[in-house]
Tab-separated table of C-alpha atoms in Angstrom:
chain	number	residue	atom	x	y	z
A	913	MET	CA	12.215	-57.138	-145.022
A	914	SER	CA	8.704	-58.492	-144.440
A	915	LYS	CA	7.519	-61.816	-145.867
A	916	ALA	CA	5.176	-60.031	-148.288
A	917	ALA	CA	7.959	-57.669	-149.403
A	918	ARG	CA	10.337	-60.595	-150.020
A	919	LYS	CA	7.641	-62.355	-152.073
A	920	GLU	CA	7.072	-59.214	-154.167
A	921	SER	CA	10.823	-58.791	-154.638
A	922	ARG	CA	11.152	-62.359	-155.906
A	923	ARG	CA	8.236	-61.819	-158.305
A	924	LYS	CA	10.104	-58.953	-159.978
A	925	GLN	CA	13.337	-60.863	-160.445
A	926	PRO	CA	14.430	-62.255	-163.797
A	927	PRO	CA	14.114	-66.063	-164.014
A	928	GLY	CA	16.924	-67.828	-162.169
A	929	ALA	CA	17.852	-64.902	-159.957
A	930	ARG	CA	17.921	-65.215	-156.185
A	931	THR	CA	17.263	-62.626	-153.509
A	932	ALA	CA	20.458	-61.792	-151.659
A	933	PRO	CA	20.405	-63.032	-148.079
A	934	GLU	CA	20.404	-60.298	-145.497
A	935	ALA	CA	23.962	-59.483	-144.461
A	936	ARG	CA	25.170	-61.564	-141.542
A	937	PRO	CA	28.496	-61.658	-139.730
A	938	ALA	CA	31.307	-63.462	-141.522
A	939	LYS	CA	31.698	-67.034	-140.334
A	940	GLY	CA	35.219	-67.896	-139.188
A	941	LEU	CA	36.900	-64.948	-140.892
A	942	SER	CA	38.798	-62.349	-138.873
A	943	PRO	CA	38.451	-58.659	-139.792
A	944	ASP	CA	41.931	-58.792	-141.354
A	945	LYS	CA	40.911	-61.696	-143.605
A	946	GLN	CA	37.684	-59.944	-144.585
A	947	LEU	CA	39.733	-56.930	-145.683
A	948	ASP	CA	42.168	-59.247	-147.465
A	949	ILE	CA	39.230	-60.568	-149.483
A	950	TYR	CA	38.214	-56.988	-150.279
A	951	TYR	CA	41.766	-56.304	-151.518
A	952	TYR	CA	41.583	-59.242	-153.948
A	953	LEU	CA	38.101	-58.269	-155.167
A	954	LYS	CA	39.230	-54.737	-155.978
A	955	LEU	CA	42.540	-55.892	-157.462
A	956	ASN	CA	40.615	-58.347	-159.695
A	957	ARG	CA	38.341	-55.652	-161.081
A	958	MET	CA	40.991	-52.949	-161.369
A	959	VAL	CA	43.466	-55.192	-163.215
A	960	GLU	CA	40.734	-56.150	-165.684
A	961	GLU	CA	39.701	-52.512	-166.136
A	962	ARG	CA	43.316	-51.647	-166.955
A	963	LEU	CA	43.530	-54.581	-169.375
A	964	SER	CA	40.306	-53.381	-171.050
A	965	ALA	CA	41.881	-49.943	-171.576
A	966	LEU	CA	45.007	-51.583	-173.018
A	967	TYR	CA	42.805	-53.623	-175.369
A	968	ARG	CA	41.240	-50.447	-176.743
A	969	GLN	CA	44.700	-48.985	-177.242
A	970	GLY	CA	45.607	-51.999	-179.379
A	971	LYS	CA	48.183	-53.197	-176.863
A	972	VAL	CA	46.453	-56.478	-175.940
A	973	GLN	CA	46.980	-59.313	-178.380
A	974	GLY	CA	44.111	-61.744	-178.943
A	975	GLY	CA	40.885	-61.831	-176.945
A	976	LEU	CA	40.152	-60.496	-173.477
A	977	TYR	CA	37.597	-62.293	-171.303
A	978	GLY	CA	36.581	-60.291	-168.263
A	979	SER	CA	34.776	-61.264	-165.094
A	980	LYS	CA	32.935	-58.071	-164.097
A	981	GLY	CA	30.137	-59.082	-161.745
A	982	GLN	CA	31.635	-62.520	-161.060
A	983	GLU	CA	34.650	-61.549	-158.951
A	984	ALA	CA	33.057	-62.840	-155.740
A	985	ILE	CA	33.082	-66.405	-157.093
A	986	SER	CA	36.757	-66.382	-158.037
A	987	VAL	CA	37.986	-64.736	-154.859
A	988	GLY	CA	35.600	-66.290	-152.335
A	989	SER	CA	36.186	-69.845	-153.557
A	990	ALA	CA	39.969	-69.667	-154.043
A	991	TYR	CA	40.345	-68.056	-150.627
A	992	ALA	CA	38.877	-71.231	-149.078
A	993	LEU	CA	41.561	-73.536	-150.539
A	994	ALA	CA	44.316	-75.088	-148.451
A	995	PRO	CA	47.945	-74.661	-149.617
A	996	GLN	CA	48.180	-78.270	-150.832
A	997	ASP	CA	44.986	-78.083	-152.951
A	998	VAL	CA	45.160	-77.789	-156.738
A	999	LEU	CA	43.050	-75.269	-158.655
A	1000	ALA	CA	42.198	-75.064	-162.351
A	1001	PRO	CA	40.789	-71.614	-163.171
A	1002	MET	CA	38.727	-70.696	-166.215
A	1003	ILE	CA	39.452	-67.784	-168.510
A	1004	ARG	CA	37.339	-65.536	-166.245
A	1005	ASN	CA	39.025	-66.509	-162.976
A	1006	LEU	CA	41.785	-63.928	-162.825
A	1007	GLY	CA	40.763	-63.261	-159.221
A	1008	ALA	CA	41.356	-66.881	-158.232
A	1009	MET	CA	44.841	-66.684	-159.743
A	1010	LEU	CA	45.564	-63.509	-157.758
A	1011	VAL	CA	44.600	-65.332	-154.568
A	1012	ARG	CA	46.957	-68.160	-155.604
A	1013	GLY	CA	49.850	-65.706	-155.788
A	1014	VAL	CA	49.954	-64.464	-159.402
A	1015	LYS	CA	51.046	-60.809	-159.590
A	1016	PRO	CA	49.431	-58.220	-161.900
A	1017	VAL	CA	52.689	-57.837	-163.843
A	1018	GLU	CA	52.334	-61.418	-165.110
A	1019	PHE	CA	48.888	-60.666	-166.566
A	1020	PHE	CA	50.109	-57.475	-168.256
A	1021	LEU	CA	53.170	-59.183	-169.739
A	1022	GLN	CA	51.061	-62.132	-170.877
A	1023	TYR	CA	48.285	-60.152	-172.565
A	1024	MET	CA	50.788	-57.791	-174.225
A	1025	GLN	CA	52.939	-60.760	-175.359
A	1026	LYS	CA	56.109	-59.282	-173.955
A	1027	GLU	CA	59.479	-60.853	-173.256
A	1028	GLY	CA	59.363	-62.373	-169.790
A	1029	SER	CA	55.666	-63.247	-169.923
A	1030	PRO	CA	54.709	-66.662	-168.480
A	1031	CYS	CA	54.181	-68.048	-172.021
A	1032	LYS	CA	57.226	-66.195	-173.415
A	1033	GLY	CA	55.006	-64.172	-175.742
A	1034	ARG	CA	53.641	-67.220	-177.561
A	1035	ASP	CA	50.153	-67.186	-176.072
A	1036	THR	CA	47.834	-64.699	-174.383
A	1037	SER	CA	44.816	-64.811	-172.065
A	1038	LEU	CA	45.245	-66.611	-168.731
A	1039	HIS	CA	46.810	-69.648	-170.385
A	1040	PHE	CA	49.565	-70.191	-167.851
A	1041	GLY	CA	50.086	-71.892	-164.530
A	1042	GLY	CA	52.020	-74.721	-162.977
A	1043	ILE	CA	51.420	-77.530	-160.523
A	1044	ASP	CA	54.304	-76.175	-158.434
A	1045	ARG	CA	52.296	-72.945	-158.098
A	1046	GLY	CA	49.136	-74.812	-157.147
A	1047	PHE	CA	47.096	-74.322	-160.283
A	1048	VAL	CA	46.618	-75.942	-163.678
A	1049	PRO	CA	46.695	-73.547	-166.662
A	1050	PRO	CA	43.240	-72.573	-167.948
A	1051	ILE	CA	42.266	-73.765	-171.396
A	1052	SER	CA	39.652	-72.313	-173.712
A	1053	PRO	CA	37.341	-75.343	-174.233
A	1054	LEU	CA	35.175	-75.077	-171.119
A	1055	GLY	CA	34.292	-78.339	-169.414
A	1056	THR	CA	37.525	-80.029	-170.438
A	1057	LEU	CA	39.179	-79.213	-167.142
A	1058	VAL	CA	36.704	-81.432	-165.268
A	1059	PRO	CA	38.299	-84.724	-166.454
A	1060	VAL	CA	41.747	-83.123	-166.126
A	1061	LEU	CA	41.110	-82.265	-162.480
A	1062	THR	CA	39.581	-85.697	-161.969
A	1063	GLY	CA	43.017	-86.998	-162.945
A	1064	VAL	CA	44.704	-84.566	-160.556
A	1065	ALA	CA	42.479	-85.781	-157.719
A	1066	LEU	CA	43.296	-89.407	-158.581
A	1067	ALA	CA	47.020	-88.639	-158.739
A	1068	GLY	CA	46.827	-86.956	-155.346
A	1069	ARG	CA	45.216	-90.046	-153.861
A	1070	MET	CA	47.790	-92.390	-155.448
A	1071	LEU	CA	50.619	-90.228	-154.074
A	1072	GLY	CA	49.058	-90.177	-150.619
A	1073	ARG	CA	48.506	-86.419	-150.596
A	1074	LYS	CA	45.462	-84.958	-148.852
A	1075	LEU	CA	44.694	-82.522	-151.642
A	1076	VAL	CA	41.387	-81.497	-153.149
A	1077	ALA	CA	41.196	-80.581	-156.840
A	1078	MET	CA	38.858	-77.709	-157.674
A	1079	THR	CA	37.793	-76.191	-160.978
A	1080	TYR	CA	35.096	-73.997	-162.503
A	1081	ILE	CA	32.818	-74.373	-165.501
A	1082	GLY	CA	30.202	-72.145	-167.080
A	1083	ASP	CA	26.496	-72.925	-167.343
A	1084	GLY	CA	26.967	-73.869	-170.995
A	1085	ALA	CA	29.774	-76.293	-170.184
A	1086	THR	CA	27.431	-78.425	-168.046
A	1087	SER	CA	25.990	-79.655	-171.362
A	1088	THR	CA	29.327	-80.899	-172.690
A	1089	GLY	CA	30.513	-84.478	-172.816
A	1090	ASP	CA	33.724	-83.643	-170.965
A	1091	PHE	CA	31.762	-82.458	-167.952
A	1092	HIS	CA	29.673	-85.626	-167.718
A	1093	GLU	CA	32.576	-87.994	-168.385
A	1094	GLY	CA	34.668	-86.323	-165.701
A	1095	MET	CA	31.857	-86.273	-163.132
A	1096	GLY	CA	31.049	-89.900	-163.905
A	1097	ILE	CA	34.504	-91.278	-163.193
A	1098	ALA	CA	35.077	-88.921	-160.232
A	1099	SER	CA	31.829	-90.030	-158.586
A	1100	VAL	CA	32.330	-93.800	-158.866
A	1101	MET	CA	35.918	-93.450	-157.625
A	1102	ARG	CA	34.882	-91.067	-154.813
A	1103	LEU	CA	37.623	-88.653	-155.808
A	1104	PRO	CA	38.196	-85.397	-153.878
A	1105	LEU	CA	36.969	-83.006	-156.565
A	1106	VAL	CA	34.960	-79.790	-156.270
A	1107	VAL	CA	33.377	-78.372	-159.437
A	1108	ILE	CA	31.876	-74.891	-159.273
A	1109	ILE	CA	29.332	-73.937	-161.924
A	1110	GLU	CA	29.550	-70.214	-162.604
A	1111	ASN	CA	25.997	-69.794	-163.823
A	1112	ASN	CA	26.318	-66.336	-165.385
A	1113	ARG	CA	23.097	-66.877	-167.343
A	1114	TRP	CA	24.613	-66.643	-170.831
A	1115	ALA	CA	26.773	-69.139	-172.722
A	1116	TYR	CA	28.068	-66.504	-175.118
A	1117	SER	CA	24.654	-65.391	-176.494
A	1118	THR	CA	22.673	-68.523	-175.505
A	1119	PRO	CA	20.511	-68.093	-172.379
A	1120	VAL	CA	20.410	-70.903	-169.831
A	1121	ALA	CA	16.740	-71.614	-170.589
A	1122	ALA	CA	17.668	-72.496	-174.179
A	1123	GLN	CA	19.916	-75.352	-173.095
A	1124	SER	CA	18.426	-76.758	-169.870
A	1125	LEU	CA	14.984	-77.081	-168.272
A	1126	LEU	CA	16.494	-77.168	-164.778
A	1127	THR	CA	16.034	-74.216	-162.454
A	1128	ASP	CA	19.238	-75.163	-160.630
A	1129	LEU	CA	22.012	-76.693	-162.751
A	1130	ALA	CA	23.432	-78.213	-159.561
A	1131	GLU	CA	20.565	-80.703	-159.870
A	1132	LYS	CA	22.727	-82.502	-162.434
A	1133	ALA	CA	24.656	-83.874	-159.443
A	1134	ARG	CA	21.714	-86.205	-158.762
A	1135	ALA	CA	22.648	-88.194	-161.854
A	1136	TYR	CA	25.926	-89.063	-160.145
A	1137	GLY	CA	24.703	-89.467	-156.574
A	1138	ILE	CA	27.001	-86.765	-155.239
A	1139	PRO	CA	26.461	-83.758	-152.941
A	1140	GLN	CA	25.337	-80.484	-154.495
A	1141	GLY	CA	24.711	-76.916	-153.431
A	1142	VAL	CA	23.487	-73.567	-154.745
A	1143	VAL	CA	24.892	-70.264	-153.543
A	1144	ASP	CA	24.474	-66.573	-154.325
A	1145	GLY	CA	27.512	-65.928	-156.511
A	1146	ASN	CA	27.428	-62.189	-155.798
A	1147	ASP	CA	27.890	-62.706	-152.046
A	1148	VAL	CA	31.609	-63.309	-151.558
A	1149	LEU	CA	31.303	-64.557	-147.984
A	1150	ALA	CA	28.492	-66.952	-148.914
A	1151	VAL	CA	30.670	-68.310	-151.736
A	1152	HIS	CA	33.597	-68.708	-149.354
A	1153	GLU	CA	31.478	-70.526	-146.773
A	1154	ALA	CA	29.856	-72.829	-149.348
A	1155	THR	CA	33.235	-73.672	-150.876
A	1156	GLU	CA	34.700	-74.457	-147.464
A	1157	SER	CA	31.844	-76.892	-146.853
A	1158	ALA	CA	32.347	-78.514	-150.271
A	1159	LEU	CA	36.090	-78.842	-149.695
A	1160	ASP	CA	35.469	-80.404	-146.286
A	1161	LEU	CA	33.157	-83.028	-147.798
A	1162	ALA	CA	35.701	-83.858	-150.497
A	1163	ARG	CA	38.531	-84.021	-147.962
A	1164	GLN	CA	36.505	-86.429	-145.821
A	1165	GLY	CA	36.362	-88.898	-148.705
A	1166	LYS	CA	32.730	-88.210	-149.597
A	1167	GLY	CA	33.684	-87.891	-153.284
A	1168	PRO	CA	33.123	-84.992	-155.674
A	1169	VAL	CA	30.826	-82.059	-154.932
A	1170	LEU	CA	28.960	-79.897	-157.452
A	1171	LEU	CA	28.377	-76.305	-156.361
A	1172	GLU	CA	26.399	-73.791	-158.420
A	1173	ALA	CA	27.051	-70.075	-157.966
A	1174	LYS	CA	24.364	-67.893	-159.520
A	1175	THR	CA	25.556	-64.623	-160.948
A	1176	MET	CA	25.460	-62.477	-164.080
A	1177	ARG	CA	28.163	-61.713	-166.627
A	1178	MET	CA	28.116	-57.905	-166.676
A	1179	ARG	CA	30.055	-57.615	-169.918
A	1180	GLY	CA	29.912	-59.416	-173.244
A	1181	HIS	CA	31.502	-62.799	-173.790
A	1182	SER	CA	34.722	-60.891	-174.459
A	1183	GLU	CA	35.792	-57.351	-175.241
A	1184	HIS	CA	34.673	-57.639	-178.869
A	1185	ASP	CA	31.097	-58.561	-177.819
A	1186	ASP	CA	28.759	-55.714	-176.775
A	1187	ALA	CA	26.151	-58.196	-175.416
A	1188	TRP	CA	23.323	-56.640	-177.431
A	1189	TYR	CA	21.236	-59.758	-176.748
A	1190	VAL	CA	20.904	-59.201	-172.978
A	1191	PRO	CA	17.528	-57.624	-172.041
A	1192	GLU	CA	17.913	-54.193	-170.473
A	1193	GLU	CA	15.693	-55.166	-167.515
A	1194	GLU	CA	17.965	-58.055	-166.674
A	1195	ARG	CA	21.083	-55.919	-166.950
A	1196	ARG	CA	19.650	-53.222	-164.658
A	1197	PHE	CA	18.595	-55.813	-162.067
A	1198	TRP	CA	22.100	-57.242	-161.749
A	1199	GLU	CA	23.834	-53.877	-161.810
A	1200	LYS	CA	22.177	-53.255	-158.441
A	1201	ARG	CA	23.757	-56.475	-157.176
A	1202	ASP	CA	27.354	-55.611	-157.918
A	1203	PRO	CA	29.305	-58.011	-155.648
A	1204	ILE	CA	31.972	-55.475	-154.737
A	1205	ALA	CA	29.519	-52.706	-153.894
A	1206	LEU	CA	27.511	-55.142	-151.753
A	1207	TYR	CA	30.641	-56.228	-149.909
A	1208	GLU	CA	31.790	-52.649	-149.309
A	1209	LYS	CA	28.405	-51.858	-147.752
A	1210	ARG	CA	28.592	-54.926	-145.537
A	1211	LEU	CA	32.099	-54.102	-144.303
A	1212	VAL	CA	31.056	-50.566	-143.367
A	1213	ASP	CA	27.633	-51.474	-141.927
A	1214	GLN	CA	29.180	-54.145	-139.702
A	1215	GLU	CA	32.022	-51.791	-138.693
A	1216	VAL	CA	34.740	-54.049	-140.055
A	1217	ALA	CA	36.216	-51.010	-141.821
A	1218	THR	CA	35.586	-47.329	-142.369
A	1219	PRO	CA	35.167	-45.849	-145.861
A	1220	GLU	CA	38.604	-44.269	-145.422
A	1221	GLU	CA	40.192	-47.670	-144.699
A	1222	LEU	CA	38.589	-49.148	-147.808
A	1223	ALA	CA	39.844	-46.188	-149.847
A	1224	ALA	CA	43.370	-46.924	-148.581
A	1225	ILE	CA	43.093	-50.484	-149.929
A	1226	VAL	CA	41.970	-49.140	-153.297
A	1227	GLU	CA	44.974	-46.801	-153.285
A	1228	ARG	CA	47.244	-49.761	-152.571
A	1229	CYS	CA	45.755	-51.623	-155.570
A	1230	THR	CA	46.262	-48.572	-157.793
A	1231	SER	CA	49.892	-48.250	-156.728
A	1232	GLU	CA	50.633	-51.930	-157.396
A	1233	ILE	CA	48.926	-51.863	-160.789
A	1234	ASP	CA	50.705	-48.651	-161.871
A	1235	ARG	CA	54.072	-50.117	-160.880
A	1236	ASP	CA	53.478	-53.492	-162.570
A	1237	LEU	CA	52.055	-51.979	-165.752
A	1238	ALA	CA	55.095	-49.705	-166.074
A	1239	VAL	CA	57.308	-52.798	-165.915
A	1240	ALA	CA	55.259	-54.524	-168.620
A	1241	GLU	CA	55.131	-51.447	-170.882
A	1242	ALA	CA	58.918	-51.155	-170.716
A	1243	ALA	CA	59.522	-54.845	-171.393
A	1244	PRO	CA	60.777	-55.691	-174.912
A	1245	SER	CA	58.959	-57.897	-177.383
A	1246	PRO	CA	60.158	-61.506	-177.557
A	1247	ARG	CA	63.286	-62.161	-179.615
A	1248	PRO	CA	62.240	-63.510	-183.070
A	1249	GLU	CA	64.643	-66.431	-182.769
A	1250	SER	CA	62.974	-67.498	-179.500
A	1251	CYS	CA	59.991	-68.870	-181.479
A	1252	ILE	CA	61.910	-72.084	-182.169
A	1253	GLU	CA	63.075	-72.532	-178.596
A	1254	ASP	CA	61.478	-75.134	-176.311
A	1255	ILE	CA	60.439	-77.293	-179.296
A	1256	TYR	CA	63.073	-80.008	-178.956
A	1257	ALA	CA	64.748	-81.361	-175.854
A	1258	PRO	CA	68.398	-80.315	-175.588
A	1259	LEU	CA	70.881	-82.794	-176.990
A	1260	ALA	CA	72.507	-84.977	-174.379
A	1261	ASP	CA	76.281	-85.078	-174.034
A	1262	PRO	CA	77.299	-88.298	-175.875
A	1263	GLY	CA	79.944	-88.956	-173.246
A	1264	SER	CA	77.397	-88.982	-170.435
A	1265	GLU	CA	74.607	-90.765	-172.269
A	1266	GLU	CA	73.323	-93.758	-170.383
A	1267	ALA	CA	72.971	-97.049	-172.210
A	1268	ALA	CA	69.397	-97.643	-173.372
A	1269	PRO	CA	67.647	-100.388	-171.395
A	1270	LYS	CA	67.333	-103.639	-173.295
A	1271	THR	CA	63.881	-104.789	-174.301
A	1272	PRO	CA	62.824	-107.775	-172.181
A	1273	ALA	CA	62.794	-110.985	-174.189
A	1274	SER	CA	59.133	-111.531	-173.332
A	1275	ALA	CA	58.231	-108.260	-175.066
A	1276	ARG	CA	60.142	-108.990	-178.298
A	1277	ARG	CA	58.394	-110.295	-181.353
A	1278	SER	CA	59.390	-113.782	-182.294
């Protein structure tokens, strides 16, 4: 593309959008790993499409928060993590959880509140996880995970573990107190924390321009004296490369890093929101920048895979989803009496109860 053509292309873009860089070879990723990333991208979208269909059939309980158009951020960033790192996804980071080892059957059981779901039918959405699995459960108040992961990074340091804590926030969450409090303590303590802003241009129905005058929200890192970066969130390999660099900085003891991935939420805030407030011009612009379609074209153009090989991966995703959904559909609802389980700790055997430690004299009131 000529310089004049690039300038004209930028002129036509909606505010905040970036021109996609011309496709270049993947840096440090073998062809097998590039196809592995494609598998997770497709699995992310196809699981969410199936969940959307279940929602319309009345089989999903509660809300459903999809990530169409943002899959490259979830997959590209999580794929850069080391096994010992700890991740805290958001409600739109189903793809990151897939990369961390969650199977589709867990999502189906969870959203349908079936017996055997990670939350035992007592909660829906992506509200499950476990440190032993390498990720902290997502929570609905966005921004709150920043101070939580600051604590994880501090705990890792105190335990002598070379882990990096990584989490995501939306553009709207960069205006919350939790975000600033977490970044403040993480920066002065030089904690190994990576925070990725998924700037999808809309905080529910509030556009970015209505809450910040910054062109790049990553500029907020300047207030804390920490490294920052901006990446095309619809380019999965660019996201992967930028995240690797951020993780390296954090692992070297350079403190937290703030990375902004620019993208567009191609659905409403959730399934009940038809996103009537998004201008049609903006929607059409981003539809042409579908991250999965762009990646498919790159894989074929650079002869990493043939269209037939990509179709085989899609078939594999379909087979796995069909199998896992059948398991979830056949699963029973939770037993009614199970609602009072896990409230109290089990009673200890009186015969094996250890004597309570005595209060030190210095701590007693006179």
